[in-house]
Amino acid sequence: MPKRVYIETYGCQMNEHDSEQMLRLLGHCDYSETKDAKEADLVLINTCSVREKPEHKVYSALGRYKWLKEKRGTIVGVAGCVAQQEGNKLLERVPYLDVVIGTHAIPMLPQILQRIKVSGERVCETSYDQDGEYLKAVLPGKSLDKVKSYVTIMQGCDHFCSFCIVPHVRGREKSRSSQEIIEEVKHLAERGIKEVCLLGQNVNSYGKGLKEKTSFSELLGHIDQIEGIKRIRFTTSHPKDLSEELIQAFTKLPKLCEHIHLPFQSGSDRILKTMHRGYTKESYLEKIERLKKVCSSIALTADVIVGFPGEEEEDFRQTLDLMEKVQFDDLFSFKYSLRKGTRAAQFEDKVEEKVKQERLSILQEIQKRITLKKNQELEGRVEEVLVEGLSKQSAQDVTGRTRSNKIVNLKGDLSLIGKLIPIRIVQGYAHSLRGEIVSAQDPSIYNL
Ligand code: SAH
Ligand code: SF4
Ligand code: F3S
């Protein structure tokens, strides 16, 4: 009887991808996935430490699985960025925790489980792997029942923005070879994947340190040639390293979707400097102008932080001004959260919690209006939608995304999954669009 594993995932796409990799790896060791923790023989919590809130989730999650350990002898483990950060401290603090798996230790998971089984020891594996073993992908053996997949092209980060824990928990930037990436994408295409999203903390600096030099734009060019792949996305880009070559790729490469996630973090030059971001408000806006000029339909999303130490009313006004100028399609906004070990943790002029909350609310209200307006502007237009699955809200609906990455719900059944279809947008909402299928004869297909 195969054993069952339940994985709970927090954090970014990189963690989602790591969870999937762990599932594939465990599949080779006679584990199958369960969506019900109660019947699991192994529970893994894949954690994020980018802000205080996600970091704390690990302790409440662990609390929920204590009884499982007592009742069923379930092996309980913590993986991901909190595991890397806390290491043995987690084992000391949580007596029923069996294993801590750092961000470079995923390939060691089968051996770690074997050690637990044989000797019953509690294991903490958080050393950094210099050989890049952790970058090797676990490929799917059979067809996948989904249409899109992440592909890691690099791990870690060398930027050390003063607020950010990521370089401390993911290690230095390391790229995978372009051959390995291309092979993986081909393998995924053969198993039915239509869309790939290339992952890295800063994909624009892809290729640093590789023997055979390939720029990120060149890598995109190679992937664009792969048969079966219909769409390419990537995340995340750092504004400082966004090259003209990459901007041009949006018009040159037919499969590259017209969307870029370009975190700006703040609109104030003073704050950008203490954040150590390496660009100014003006140079950010110039890059946005180039993007809009080269690709007029490009959708823009970003991350922003409010209440960074030293942020005054005027700095915040600059952030709002940048937002109004760019008119983002969507924005992920966060209150600054102090991360131990980062440079900003030493900064003294902290912003009061109340002020941070007020600024966040003001900013989110403004963005809500912009997002809704942008979604409504699409009403009447025909967009190419890749149908990804059945809708969770309605049994009659399927759900997919436009090339600009907006969610579209429409009437349909299983037969549409994996298809690219022209859809007329009939209604734009705050978080999604409603659409209907357009026949190939309908002239509105050309958005005339
Ligand atoms: N590599 C990506 C971002 C990774 S972290 C990039 O450079 O763009 C995702 C987002 O979390 C960041 O863009 C930032 O907006 C937010 N973030 C990171 N550290 C934070 C902190 N200490 N407090 C609040 N938000 C933070
Ligand atoms: Fe963090 Fe900056 Fe690296 Fe992004 S670029 S992961 S924000 S240190
Ligand atoms: Fe969180 Fe680690 Fe991603 S800290 S944002 S899960 S790289």
Tab-separated table of C-alpha atoms and ligand atoms in Angstrom:
chain	number	residue	atom	x	y	z
A	1	MET	CA	0.000	0.000	0.000
A	2	PRO	CA	1.591	3.327	-1.042
A	3	LYS	CA	2.149	5.856	1.697
A	4	ARG	CA	0.459	9.204	1.532
A	5	VAL	CA	1.907	12.683	1.679
A	6	TYR	CA	0.112	15.936	2.371
A	7	ILE	CA	1.860	19.219	1.550
A	8	GLU	CA	0.742	22.634	2.699
A	9	THR	CA	2.363	25.477	0.783
A	10	TYR	CA	2.861	29.149	1.629
A	11	GLY	CA	4.794	31.864	-0.167
A	12	CYS	CA	5.731	32.572	-3.733
A	13	GLN	CA	5.568	30.594	-7.000
A	14	MET	CA	9.000	29.229	-6.211
A	15	ASN	CA	7.583	27.478	-3.191
A	16	GLU	CA	4.592	26.197	-5.168
A	17	HIS	CA	7.041	24.768	-7.656
A	18	ASP	CA	9.220	23.266	-4.913
A	19	SER	CA	6.158	21.539	-3.433
A	20	GLU	CA	5.411	20.041	-6.805
A	21	GLN	CA	9.006	18.900	-7.113
A	22	MET	CA	8.801	17.266	-3.671
A	23	LEU	CA	5.622	15.466	-4.709
A	24	ARG	CA	7.284	14.123	-7.859
A	25	LEU	CA	10.349	13.031	-5.907
A	26	LEU	CA	8.209	11.321	-3.284
A	27	GLY	CA	6.222	9.673	-6.087
A	28	HIS	CA	9.411	7.782	-6.939
A	29	CYS	CA	9.574	6.564	-3.313
A	30	ASP	CA	6.116	5.051	-3.197
A	31	TYR	CA	4.288	8.080	-1.808
A	32	SER	CA	1.120	9.397	-3.403
A	33	GLU	CA	-0.444	12.765	-2.725
A	34	THR	CA	-3.468	13.145	-0.480
A	35	LYS	CA	-5.530	16.307	-0.103
A	36	ASP	CA	-6.665	15.159	3.344
A	37	ALA	CA	-4.047	15.643	6.055
A	38	LYS	CA	-5.918	13.220	8.350
A	39	GLU	CA	-4.898	10.228	6.239
A	40	ALA	CA	-1.303	11.304	5.636
A	41	ASP	CA	1.786	9.324	6.645
A	42	LEU	CA	3.911	12.369	5.936
A	43	VAL	CA	2.912	16.024	6.358
A	44	LEU	CA	5.185	18.728	4.977
A	45	ILE	CA	4.694	22.430	5.524
A	46	ASN	CA	6.493	24.446	2.860
A	47	THR	CA	7.080	27.841	4.399
A	48	CYS	CA	7.775	31.475	3.547
A	49	SER	CA	9.615	34.039	5.675
A	50	VAL	CA	9.354	37.104	3.465
A	51	ARG	CA	7.102	38.898	5.982
A	52	GLU	CA	6.016	38.301	9.567
A	53	LYS	CA	2.533	37.037	8.697
A	54	PRO	CA	3.532	34.166	6.381
A	55	GLU	CA	6.367	33.294	8.762
A	56	HIS	CA	3.984	32.813	11.666
A	57	LYS	CA	1.771	30.486	9.679
A	58	VAL	CA	4.219	27.655	10.256
A	59	TYR	CA	3.527	27.593	13.987
A	60	SER	CA	-0.254	27.528	13.661
A	61	ALA	CA	0.050	24.847	10.952
A	62	LEU	CA	2.320	22.756	13.179
A	63	GLY	CA	-0.176	23.094	16.010
A	64	ARG	CA	-2.836	21.567	13.759
A	65	TYR	CA	-0.727	18.450	13.071
A	66	LYS	CA	0.400	17.660	16.631
A	67	TRP	CA	-2.486	15.253	17.204
A	68	LEU	CA	-1.755	13.462	13.908
A	69	LYS	CA	1.732	12.701	15.109
A	70	GLU	CA	0.359	11.408	18.406
A	71	LYS	CA	-2.483	9.395	16.898
A	72	ARG	CA	-1.044	8.029	13.647
A	73	GLY	CA	2.705	8.452	14.027
A	74	THR	CA	2.653	10.732	10.984
A	75	ILE	CA	6.074	12.135	10.076
A	76	VAL	CA	5.874	15.931	10.323
A	77	GLY	CA	8.325	18.159	8.447
A	78	VAL	CA	8.969	21.824	7.707
A	79	ALA	CA	10.526	22.825	4.371
A	80	GLY	CA	11.185	26.120	2.611
A	81	CYS	CA	12.433	29.496	3.736
A	82	VAL	CA	11.496	29.346	7.442
A	83	ALA	CA	13.160	25.921	7.595
A	84	GLN	CA	16.317	27.409	6.091
A	85	GLN	CA	16.214	30.399	8.414
A	86	GLU	CA	15.402	28.681	11.706
A	87	GLY	CA	17.059	25.279	11.203
A	88	ASN	CA	17.644	23.403	14.459
A	89	LYS	CA	15.762	26.066	16.436
A	90	LEU	CA	12.560	24.661	14.928
A	91	LEU	CA	13.390	21.163	16.175
A	92	GLU	CA	14.162	22.557	19.633
A	93	ARG	CA	10.967	24.588	19.758
A	94	VAL	CA	8.599	21.934	18.409
A	95	PRO	CA	9.217	18.552	20.075
A	96	TYR	CA	6.985	16.582	17.708
A	97	LEU	CA	8.665	17.906	14.566
A	98	ASP	CA	10.693	15.202	12.771
A	99	VAL	CA	12.442	16.997	9.977
A	100	VAL	CA	13.614	20.406	8.762
A	101	ILE	CA	14.406	20.610	5.045
A	102	GLY	CA	16.232	23.744	3.899
A	103	THR	CA	15.813	25.358	0.504
A	104	HIS	CA	18.756	23.464	-1.033
A	105	ALA	CA	17.906	20.098	0.534
A	106	ILE	CA	14.899	19.010	-1.533
A	107	PRO	CA	16.897	16.456	-3.602
A	108	MET	CA	17.941	14.816	-0.310
A	109	LEU	CA	14.355	14.193	0.770
A	110	PRO	CA	14.328	10.429	-0.026
A	111	GLN	CA	17.550	9.796	1.923
A	112	ILE	CA	16.324	11.949	4.807
A	113	LEU	CA	13.098	9.940	5.061
A	114	GLN	CA	15.122	6.726	4.977
A	115	ARG	CA	17.241	7.955	7.878
A	116	ILE	CA	14.146	8.759	9.901
A	117	LYS	CA	12.712	5.336	9.155
A	118	VAL	CA	15.866	3.388	10.013
A	119	SER	CA	17.088	5.226	13.068
A	120	GLY	CA	14.106	7.297	14.172
A	121	GLU	CA	16.401	10.328	14.423
A	122	ARG	CA	15.202	13.883	13.944
A	123	VAL	CA	16.899	15.496	10.950
A	124	CYS	CA	17.796	19.087	10.115
A	125	GLU	CA	19.346	19.641	6.693
A	126	THR	CA	20.040	23.289	5.915
A	127	SER	CA	23.518	23.424	4.429
A	128	TYR	CA	23.947	25.288	1.153
A	129	ASP	CA	24.722	23.052	-1.801
A	130	GLN	CA	27.623	24.428	-3.838
A	131	ASP	CA	27.267	21.932	-6.699
A	132	GLY	CA	23.862	23.077	-7.875
A	133	GLU	CA	22.253	19.681	-7.314
A	134	TYR	CA	19.180	21.495	-5.931
A	135	LEU	CA	18.644	23.117	-9.328
A	136	LYS	CA	18.040	19.816	-11.129
A	137	ALA	CA	14.398	19.330	-12.023
A	138	VAL	CA	12.420	16.199	-11.207
A	139	LEU	CA	10.647	15.545	-14.496
A	140	PRO	CA	7.142	14.140	-14.709
A	141	GLY	CA	7.067	10.546	-15.921
A	142	LYS	CA	3.635	10.700	-17.539
A	143	SER	CA	1.144	13.162	-19.031
A	144	LEU	CA	0.149	15.931	-16.695
A	145	ASP	CA	-3.458	16.794	-15.971
A	146	LYS	CA	-2.802	20.519	-16.265
A	147	VAL	CA	-1.975	22.954	-19.000
A	148	LYS	CA	0.717	25.134	-17.497
A	149	SER	CA	3.856	24.586	-15.508
A	150	TYR	CA	6.604	26.511	-13.772
A	151	VAL	CA	10.193	25.990	-14.829
A	152	THR	CA	13.015	27.172	-12.568
A	153	ILE	CA	15.725	28.925	-14.526
A	154	MET	CA	17.679	30.238	-11.562
A	155	GLN	CA	17.625	30.243	-7.791
A	156	GLY	CA	18.777	32.663	-5.118
A	157	CYS	CA	19.486	36.364	-5.350
A	158	ASP	CA	22.561	38.599	-5.200
A	159	HIS	CA	20.713	41.877	-4.837
A	160	PHE	CA	20.362	42.227	-1.091
A	161	CYS	CA	17.634	44.859	-1.097
A	162	SER	CA	17.830	46.169	2.455
A	163	PHE	CA	14.348	44.922	3.455
A	164	CYS	CA	14.514	41.449	1.966
A	165	ILE	CA	15.224	38.070	3.526
A	166	VAL	CA	15.247	36.106	0.254
A	167	PRO	CA	19.038	36.167	-0.386
A	168	HIS	CA	19.529	35.007	3.202
A	169	VAL	CA	17.248	31.991	2.836
A	170	ARG	CA	17.720	31.017	-0.807
A	171	GLY	CA	21.445	31.630	-1.122
A	172	ARG	CA	23.440	33.243	-3.909
A	173	GLU	CA	22.141	33.568	-7.422
A	174	LYS	CA	22.733	30.475	-9.531
A	175	SER	CA	21.466	29.818	-13.066
A	176	ARG	CA	20.658	26.480	-14.648
A	177	SER	CA	22.243	25.753	-18.011
A	178	SER	CA	20.105	26.692	-21.008
A	179	GLN	CA	20.307	23.107	-22.372
A	180	GLU	CA	18.851	21.721	-19.162
A	181	ILE	CA	16.026	24.268	-19.227
A	182	ILE	CA	15.239	23.647	-22.901
A	183	GLU	CA	15.211	19.878	-22.345
A	184	GLU	CA	12.807	20.324	-19.452
A	185	VAL	CA	10.448	22.515	-21.478
A	186	LYS	CA	10.474	19.990	-24.353
A	187	HIS	CA	9.724	17.206	-21.900
A	188	LEU	CA	6.805	19.208	-20.467
A	189	ALA	CA	5.470	20.003	-23.947
A	190	GLU	CA	5.453	16.283	-24.780
A	191	ARG	CA	3.373	15.717	-21.659
A	192	GLY	CA	0.709	18.172	-22.679
A	193	ILE	CA	1.909	21.441	-21.138
A	194	LYS	CA	0.900	24.479	-23.233
A	195	GLU	CA	2.235	27.323	-21.126
A	196	VAL	CA	5.473	27.675	-19.189
A	197	CYS	CA	6.331	30.309	-16.617
A	198	LEU	CA	10.074	30.734	-16.139
A	199	LEU	CA	10.947	31.295	-12.509
A	200	GLY	CA	13.723	33.207	-10.797
A	201	GLN	CA	14.030	35.975	-8.200
A	202	ASN	CA	15.534	38.168	-10.869
A	203	VAL	CA	15.268	36.540	-14.289
A	204	ASN	CA	16.886	39.512	-16.031
A	205	SER	CA	20.296	38.582	-14.694
A	206	TYR	CA	19.912	34.985	-15.901
A	207	GLY	CA	23.140	33.438	-17.173
A	208	LYS	CA	25.606	35.000	-14.729
A	209	GLY	CA	28.386	32.503	-13.994
A	210	LEU	CA	27.396	30.013	-16.701
A	211	LYS	CA	30.172	28.507	-18.836
A	212	GLU	CA	28.155	28.943	-22.019
A	213	LYS	CA	26.871	32.502	-22.036
A	214	THR	CA	23.167	32.844	-22.777
A	215	SER	CA	21.206	35.997	-21.990
A	216	PHE	CA	17.654	35.778	-20.691
A	217	SER	CA	16.285	37.098	-23.994
A	218	GLU	CA	18.242	34.437	-25.895
A	219	LEU	CA	16.835	31.759	-23.607
A	220	LEU	CA	13.322	33.072	-24.316
A	221	GLY	CA	14.109	32.896	-28.050
A	222	HIS	CA	15.057	29.199	-27.754
A	223	ILE	CA	11.917	28.353	-25.792
A	224	ASP	CA	9.787	30.209	-28.310
A	225	GLN	CA	10.864	27.601	-30.897
A	226	ILE	CA	9.683	24.593	-28.903
A	227	GLU	CA	6.808	22.782	-30.539
A	228	GLY	CA	3.686	22.335	-28.433
A	229	ILE	CA	4.407	25.311	-26.160
A	230	LYS	CA	1.898	28.062	-26.939
A	231	ARG	CA	2.677	30.627	-24.282
A	232	ILE	CA	5.682	31.814	-22.315
A	233	ARG	CA	5.675	33.914	-19.150
A	234	PHE	CA	8.347	34.783	-16.611
A	235	THR	CA	8.629	36.168	-13.124
A	236	THR	CA	10.193	38.200	-11.498
A	237	SER	CA	12.065	41.012	-13.221
A	238	HIS	CA	14.174	43.590	-11.451
A	239	PRO	CA	13.729	47.077	-12.961
A	240	LYS	CA	17.447	47.801	-12.688
A	241	ASP	CA	18.340	44.899	-14.981
A	242	LEU	CA	15.467	45.148	-17.468
A	243	SER	CA	17.332	45.329	-20.768
A	244	GLU	CA	16.245	46.868	-24.077
A	245	GLU	CA	16.802	43.392	-25.574
A	246	LEU	CA	14.137	41.969	-23.256
A	247	ILE	CA	11.745	44.857	-23.988
A	248	GLN	CA	12.146	44.083	-27.718
A	249	ALA	CA	11.430	40.392	-27.080
A	250	PHE	CA	7.782	41.317	-26.438
A	251	THR	CA	7.333	42.143	-30.107
A	252	LYS	CA	9.767	39.633	-31.551
A	253	LEU	CA	8.656	36.432	-29.841
A	254	PRO	CA	5.111	35.366	-30.752
A	255	LYS	CA	4.685	33.086	-27.742
A	256	LEU	CA	5.873	35.574	-25.135
A	257	CYS	CA	2.729	36.863	-23.413
A	258	GLU	CA	2.175	40.608	-23.107
A	259	HIS	CA	2.567	40.926	-19.371
A	260	ILE	CA	5.413	41.918	-17.096
A	261	HIS	CA	5.591	41.893	-13.318
A	262	LEU	CA	8.019	44.659	-12.435
A	263	PRO	CA	8.127	45.395	-8.691
A	264	PHE	CA	8.921	49.046	-7.933
A	265	GLN	CA	8.638	48.904	-4.104
A	266	SER	CA	8.486	52.702	-3.706
A	267	GLY	CA	8.058	55.845	-5.800
A	268	SER	CA	10.400	57.922	-3.645
A	269	ASP	CA	14.039	58.215	-4.728
A	270	ARG	CA	15.116	58.723	-1.118
A	271	ILE	CA	13.453	55.469	-0.049
A	272	LEU	CA	14.576	53.562	-3.156
A	273	LYS	CA	18.120	54.492	-2.204
A	274	THR	CA	17.871	53.204	1.362
A	275	MET	CA	16.113	50.112	0.015
A	276	HIS	CA	19.206	49.624	-2.159
A	277	ARG	CA	17.161	49.078	-5.313
A	278	GLY	CA	19.525	50.690	-7.793
A	279	TYR	CA	17.041	52.797	-9.806
A	280	THR	CA	15.074	56.018	-9.467
A	281	LYS	CA	11.396	56.803	-9.965
A	282	GLU	CA	12.282	58.490	-13.238
A	283	SER	CA	14.341	55.612	-14.609
A	284	TYR	CA	11.562	53.183	-13.630
A	285	LEU	CA	8.999	55.322	-15.462
A	286	GLU	CA	11.274	55.494	-18.510
A	287	LYS	CA	11.393	51.683	-18.688
A	288	ILE	CA	7.612	51.556	-18.410
A	289	GLU	CA	7.320	54.067	-21.249
A	290	ARG	CA	9.620	51.927	-23.416
A	291	LEU	CA	7.550	48.840	-22.653
A	292	LYS	CA	4.298	50.629	-23.527
A	293	LYS	CA	5.812	52.029	-26.701
A	294	VAL	CA	7.204	48.721	-27.942
A	295	CYS	CA	4.138	46.720	-26.916
A	296	SER	CA	1.029	48.867	-26.518
A	297	SER	CA	-1.117	46.025	-25.132
A	298	ILE	CA	1.322	45.058	-22.386
A	299	ALA	CA	-0.217	44.427	-18.961
A	300	LEU	CA	1.781	45.747	-16.030
A	301	THR	CA	1.785	44.445	-12.469
A	302	ALA	CA	4.136	45.151	-9.572
A	303	ASP	CA	4.904	44.849	-5.863
A	304	VAL	CA	5.046	47.846	-3.547
A	305	ILE	CA	5.904	48.317	0.121
A	306	VAL	CA	4.453	51.022	2.380
A	307	GLY	CA	5.881	52.164	5.698
A	308	PHE	CA	9.529	51.378	5.014
A	309	PRO	CA	11.692	53.015	7.750
A	310	GLY	CA	11.946	56.749	7.134
A	311	GLU	CA	8.976	56.898	4.749
A	312	GLU	CA	7.286	60.276	5.187
A	313	GLU	CA	4.035	61.631	3.746
A	314	GLU	CA	5.901	63.104	0.775
A	315	ASP	CA	7.596	59.755	-0.005
A	316	PHE	CA	4.234	58.027	0.117
A	317	ARG	CA	2.774	60.686	-2.203
A	318	GLN	CA	5.540	59.851	-4.689
A	319	THR	CA	4.488	56.189	-4.570
A	320	LEU	CA	0.869	57.151	-5.308
A	321	ASP	CA	2.043	59.449	-8.081
A	322	LEU	CA	4.017	56.620	-9.713
A	323	MET	CA	0.939	54.394	-9.544
A	324	GLU	CA	-1.252	57.026	-11.160
A	325	LYS	CA	1.306	57.570	-13.909
A	326	VAL	CA	1.789	53.884	-14.734
A	327	GLN	CA	-1.825	52.703	-14.272
A	328	PHE	CA	-0.940	49.130	-13.269
A	329	ASP	CA	-3.323	46.336	-14.165
A	330	ASP	CA	-2.820	44.952	-10.677
A	331	LEU	CA	-0.613	45.622	-7.695
A	332	PHE	CA	0.560	43.492	-4.752
A	333	SER	CA	0.963	45.830	-1.815
A	334	PHE	CA	2.552	45.106	1.546
A	335	LYS	CA	3.209	46.840	4.840
A	336	TYR	CA	6.917	46.823	5.601
A	337	SER	CA	7.781	43.951	7.888
A	338	LEU	CA	11.062	43.897	9.788
A	339	ARG	CA	13.192	40.857	8.897
A	340	LYS	CA	15.994	39.975	11.326
A	341	GLY	CA	19.381	39.799	9.635
A	342	THR	CA	18.535	42.309	6.892
A	343	ARG	CA	20.111	45.744	6.764
A	344	ALA	CA	16.841	47.614	7.205
A	345	ALA	CA	16.332	45.858	10.548
A	346	GLN	CA	18.952	48.292	11.918
A	347	PHE	CA	17.212	51.404	10.572
A	348	GLU	CA	15.817	53.498	13.377
A	349	ASP	CA	13.110	55.735	11.975
A	350	LYS	CA	10.371	53.106	12.005
A	351	VAL	CA	6.898	54.000	10.780
A	352	GLU	CA	4.036	53.451	13.219
A	353	GLU	CA	1.770	50.474	12.533
A	354	LYS	CA	-1.285	52.758	12.380
A	355	VAL	CA	0.321	54.925	9.694
A	356	LYS	CA	1.387	51.881	7.670
A	357	GLN	CA	-2.167	50.562	7.765
A	358	GLU	CA	-3.627	53.931	6.706
A	359	ARG	CA	-1.210	54.198	3.789
A	360	LEU	CA	-1.894	50.627	2.701
A	361	SER	CA	-5.669	51.259	2.711
A	362	ILE	CA	-5.343	54.482	0.699
A	363	LEU	CA	-3.089	52.789	-1.845
A	364	GLN	CA	-5.314	49.735	-2.176
A	365	GLU	CA	-8.433	51.879	-2.703
A	366	ILE	CA	-6.718	53.727	-5.542
A	367	GLN	CA	-5.492	50.509	-7.154
A	368	LYS	CA	-8.929	48.894	-6.866
A	369	ARG	CA	-10.341	51.726	-8.932
A	370	ILE	CA	-7.556	51.461	-11.550
A	371	THR	CA	-7.844	47.659	-11.844
A	372	LEU	CA	-11.597	47.817	-12.256
A	373	LYS	CA	-11.304	50.564	-14.861
A	374	LYS	CA	-8.699	48.552	-16.808
A	375	ASN	CA	-10.814	45.407	-16.695
A	376	GLN	CA	-13.905	47.322	-17.851
A	377	GLU	CA	-11.936	48.814	-20.731
A	378	LEU	CA	-11.642	45.287	-22.117
A	379	GLU	CA	-15.441	44.903	-22.420
A	380	GLY	CA	-16.362	44.199	-26.045
A	381	ARG	CA	-12.829	43.196	-27.018
A	382	VAL	CA	-11.845	39.703	-28.119
A	383	GLU	CA	-8.993	38.117	-26.209
A	384	GLU	CA	-7.175	34.823	-26.712
A	385	VAL	CA	-7.876	32.667	-23.649
A	386	LEU	CA	-6.080	29.488	-22.646
A	387	VAL	CA	-8.647	27.410	-20.755
A	388	GLU	CA	-7.009	25.970	-17.645
A	389	GLY	CA	-9.734	24.073	-15.820
A	390	LEU	CA	-13.235	23.902	-14.450
A	391	SER	CA	-14.387	26.890	-12.464
A	392	LYS	CA	-14.574	26.423	-8.700
A	393	GLN	CA	-17.551	28.798	-8.499
A	394	SER	CA	-19.936	27.273	-11.019
A	395	ALA	CA	-20.393	23.763	-12.449
A	396	GLN	CA	-21.291	25.226	-15.881
A	397	ASP	CA	-18.149	27.325	-16.190
A	398	VAL	CA	-14.518	26.919	-17.099
A	399	THR	CA	-11.740	29.315	-16.253
A	400	GLY	CA	-8.684	30.485	-18.138
A	401	ARG	CA	-6.394	33.441	-18.680
A	402	THR	CA	-5.805	36.047	-21.338
A	403	ARG	CA	-2.302	36.608	-22.658
A	404	SER	CA	-2.219	39.599	-20.302
A	405	ASN	CA	-2.715	37.090	-17.425
A	406	LYS	CA	-6.241	38.168	-16.477
A	407	ILE	CA	-8.634	35.493	-15.251
A	408	VAL	CA	-11.627	34.889	-17.539
A	409	ASN	CA	-14.657	32.762	-16.634
A	410	LEU	CA	-16.952	31.478	-19.361
A	411	LYS	CA	-19.562	28.838	-20.037
A	412	GLY	CA	-17.993	25.553	-21.062
A	413	ASP	CA	-17.014	22.006	-20.164
A	414	LEU	CA	-14.002	19.721	-19.867
A	415	SER	CA	-13.550	19.543	-23.644
A	416	LEU	CA	-12.251	23.146	-23.672
A	417	ILE	CA	-9.396	22.542	-21.229
A	418	GLY	CA	-5.999	23.112	-22.825
A	419	LYS	CA	-7.493	24.994	-25.809
A	420	LEU	CA	-6.677	28.513	-26.917
A	421	ILE	CA	-9.902	30.201	-27.916
A	422	PRO	CA	-11.067	33.672	-28.917
A	423	ILE	CA	-13.308	35.036	-26.183
A	424	ARG	CA	-15.345	38.245	-26.212
A	425	ILE	CA	-15.100	39.991	-22.851
A	426	VAL	CA	-18.625	40.851	-21.748
A	427	GLN	CA	-17.942	42.142	-18.246
A	428	GLY	CA	-14.912	43.385	-16.333
A	429	TYR	CA	-14.927	42.913	-12.538
A	430	ALA	CA	-12.418	43.797	-9.832
A	431	HIS	CA	-10.597	40.445	-9.916
A	432	SER	CA	-11.692	38.717	-13.115
A	433	LEU	CA	-13.448	39.012	-16.465
A	434	ARG	CA	-16.555	37.344	-17.829
A	435	GLY	CA	-16.350	36.168	-21.420
A	436	GLU	CA	-18.135	34.257	-24.163
A	437	ILE	CA	-16.862	32.202	-27.075
A	438	VAL	CA	-16.665	33.990	-30.423
A	439	SER	CA	-17.035	32.033	-33.625
A	440	ALA	CA	-14.154	32.162	-36.112
A	441	GLN	CA	-16.492	33.880	-38.643
A	442	ASP	CA	-17.354	36.740	-36.301
A	443	PRO	CA	-15.580	39.936	-37.541
A	444	SER	CA	-15.215	41.187	-33.960
A	445	ILE	CA	-12.488	38.560	-33.594
A	446	TYR	CA	-10.172	41.154	-35.123
A	447	ASN	CA	-11.154	43.839	-32.573
A	448	LEU	CA	-12.064	46.196	-35.444
B	1	SAH	N1	12.478	38.819	-6.285
B	1	SAH	C1	11.355	39.597	-6.306
B	1	SAH	C2	10.575	39.714	-5.013
B	1	SAH	C3	10.593	38.635	-4.024
B	1	SAH	S1	9.779	38.948	-2.535
B	1	SAH	C4	11.779	40.973	-6.728
B	1	SAH	O1	12.883	41.368	-6.527
B	1	SAH	O2	10.976	41.665	-7.243
B	1	SAH	C5	8.152	39.456	-3.063
B	1	SAH	C6	7.752	40.804	-2.585
B	1	SAH	O3	7.602	40.817	-1.179
B	1	SAH	C7	8.743	41.915	-2.844
B	1	SAH	O4	8.656	42.397	-4.147
B	1	SAH	C8	8.367	42.946	-1.827
B	1	SAH	O5	7.378	43.828	-2.331
B	1	SAH	C9	7.756	42.127	-0.709
B	1	SAH	N2	8.651	42.110	0.450
B	1	SAH	C10	9.876	41.563	0.535
B	1	SAH	N3	10.401	41.797	1.773
B	1	SAH	C11	9.478	42.487	2.458
B	1	SAH	C12	9.432	43.030	3.767
B	1	SAH	N4	10.454	42.901	4.608
B	1	SAH	N5	8.319	43.690	4.164
B	1	SAH	C13	7.276	43.844	3.298
B	1	SAH	N6	7.268	43.366	2.057
B	1	SAH	C14	8.359	42.699	1.629
B	2	SF4	FE1	14.627	40.347	-2.463
B	2	SF4	FE2	15.616	42.347	-3.826
B	2	SF4	FE3	16.439	39.880	-4.346
B	2	SF4	FE4	13.971	40.597	-4.988
B	2	SF4	S1	15.869	41.460	-5.831
B	2	SF4	S2	14.574	38.740	-3.960
B	2	SF4	S3	13.418	42.021	-3.365
B	2	SF4	S4	16.782	41.012	-2.446
B	3	F3S	FE1	8.795	33.519	0.646
B	3	F3S	FE2	10.956	32.184	0.217
B	3	F3S	FE3	9.410	32.882	-1.792
B	3	F3S	S1	10.727	33.825	1.644
B	3	F3S	S2	8.562	34.805	-1.128
B	3	F3S	S3	8.861	31.502	-0.165
B	3	F3S	S4	11.634	32.746	-1.818
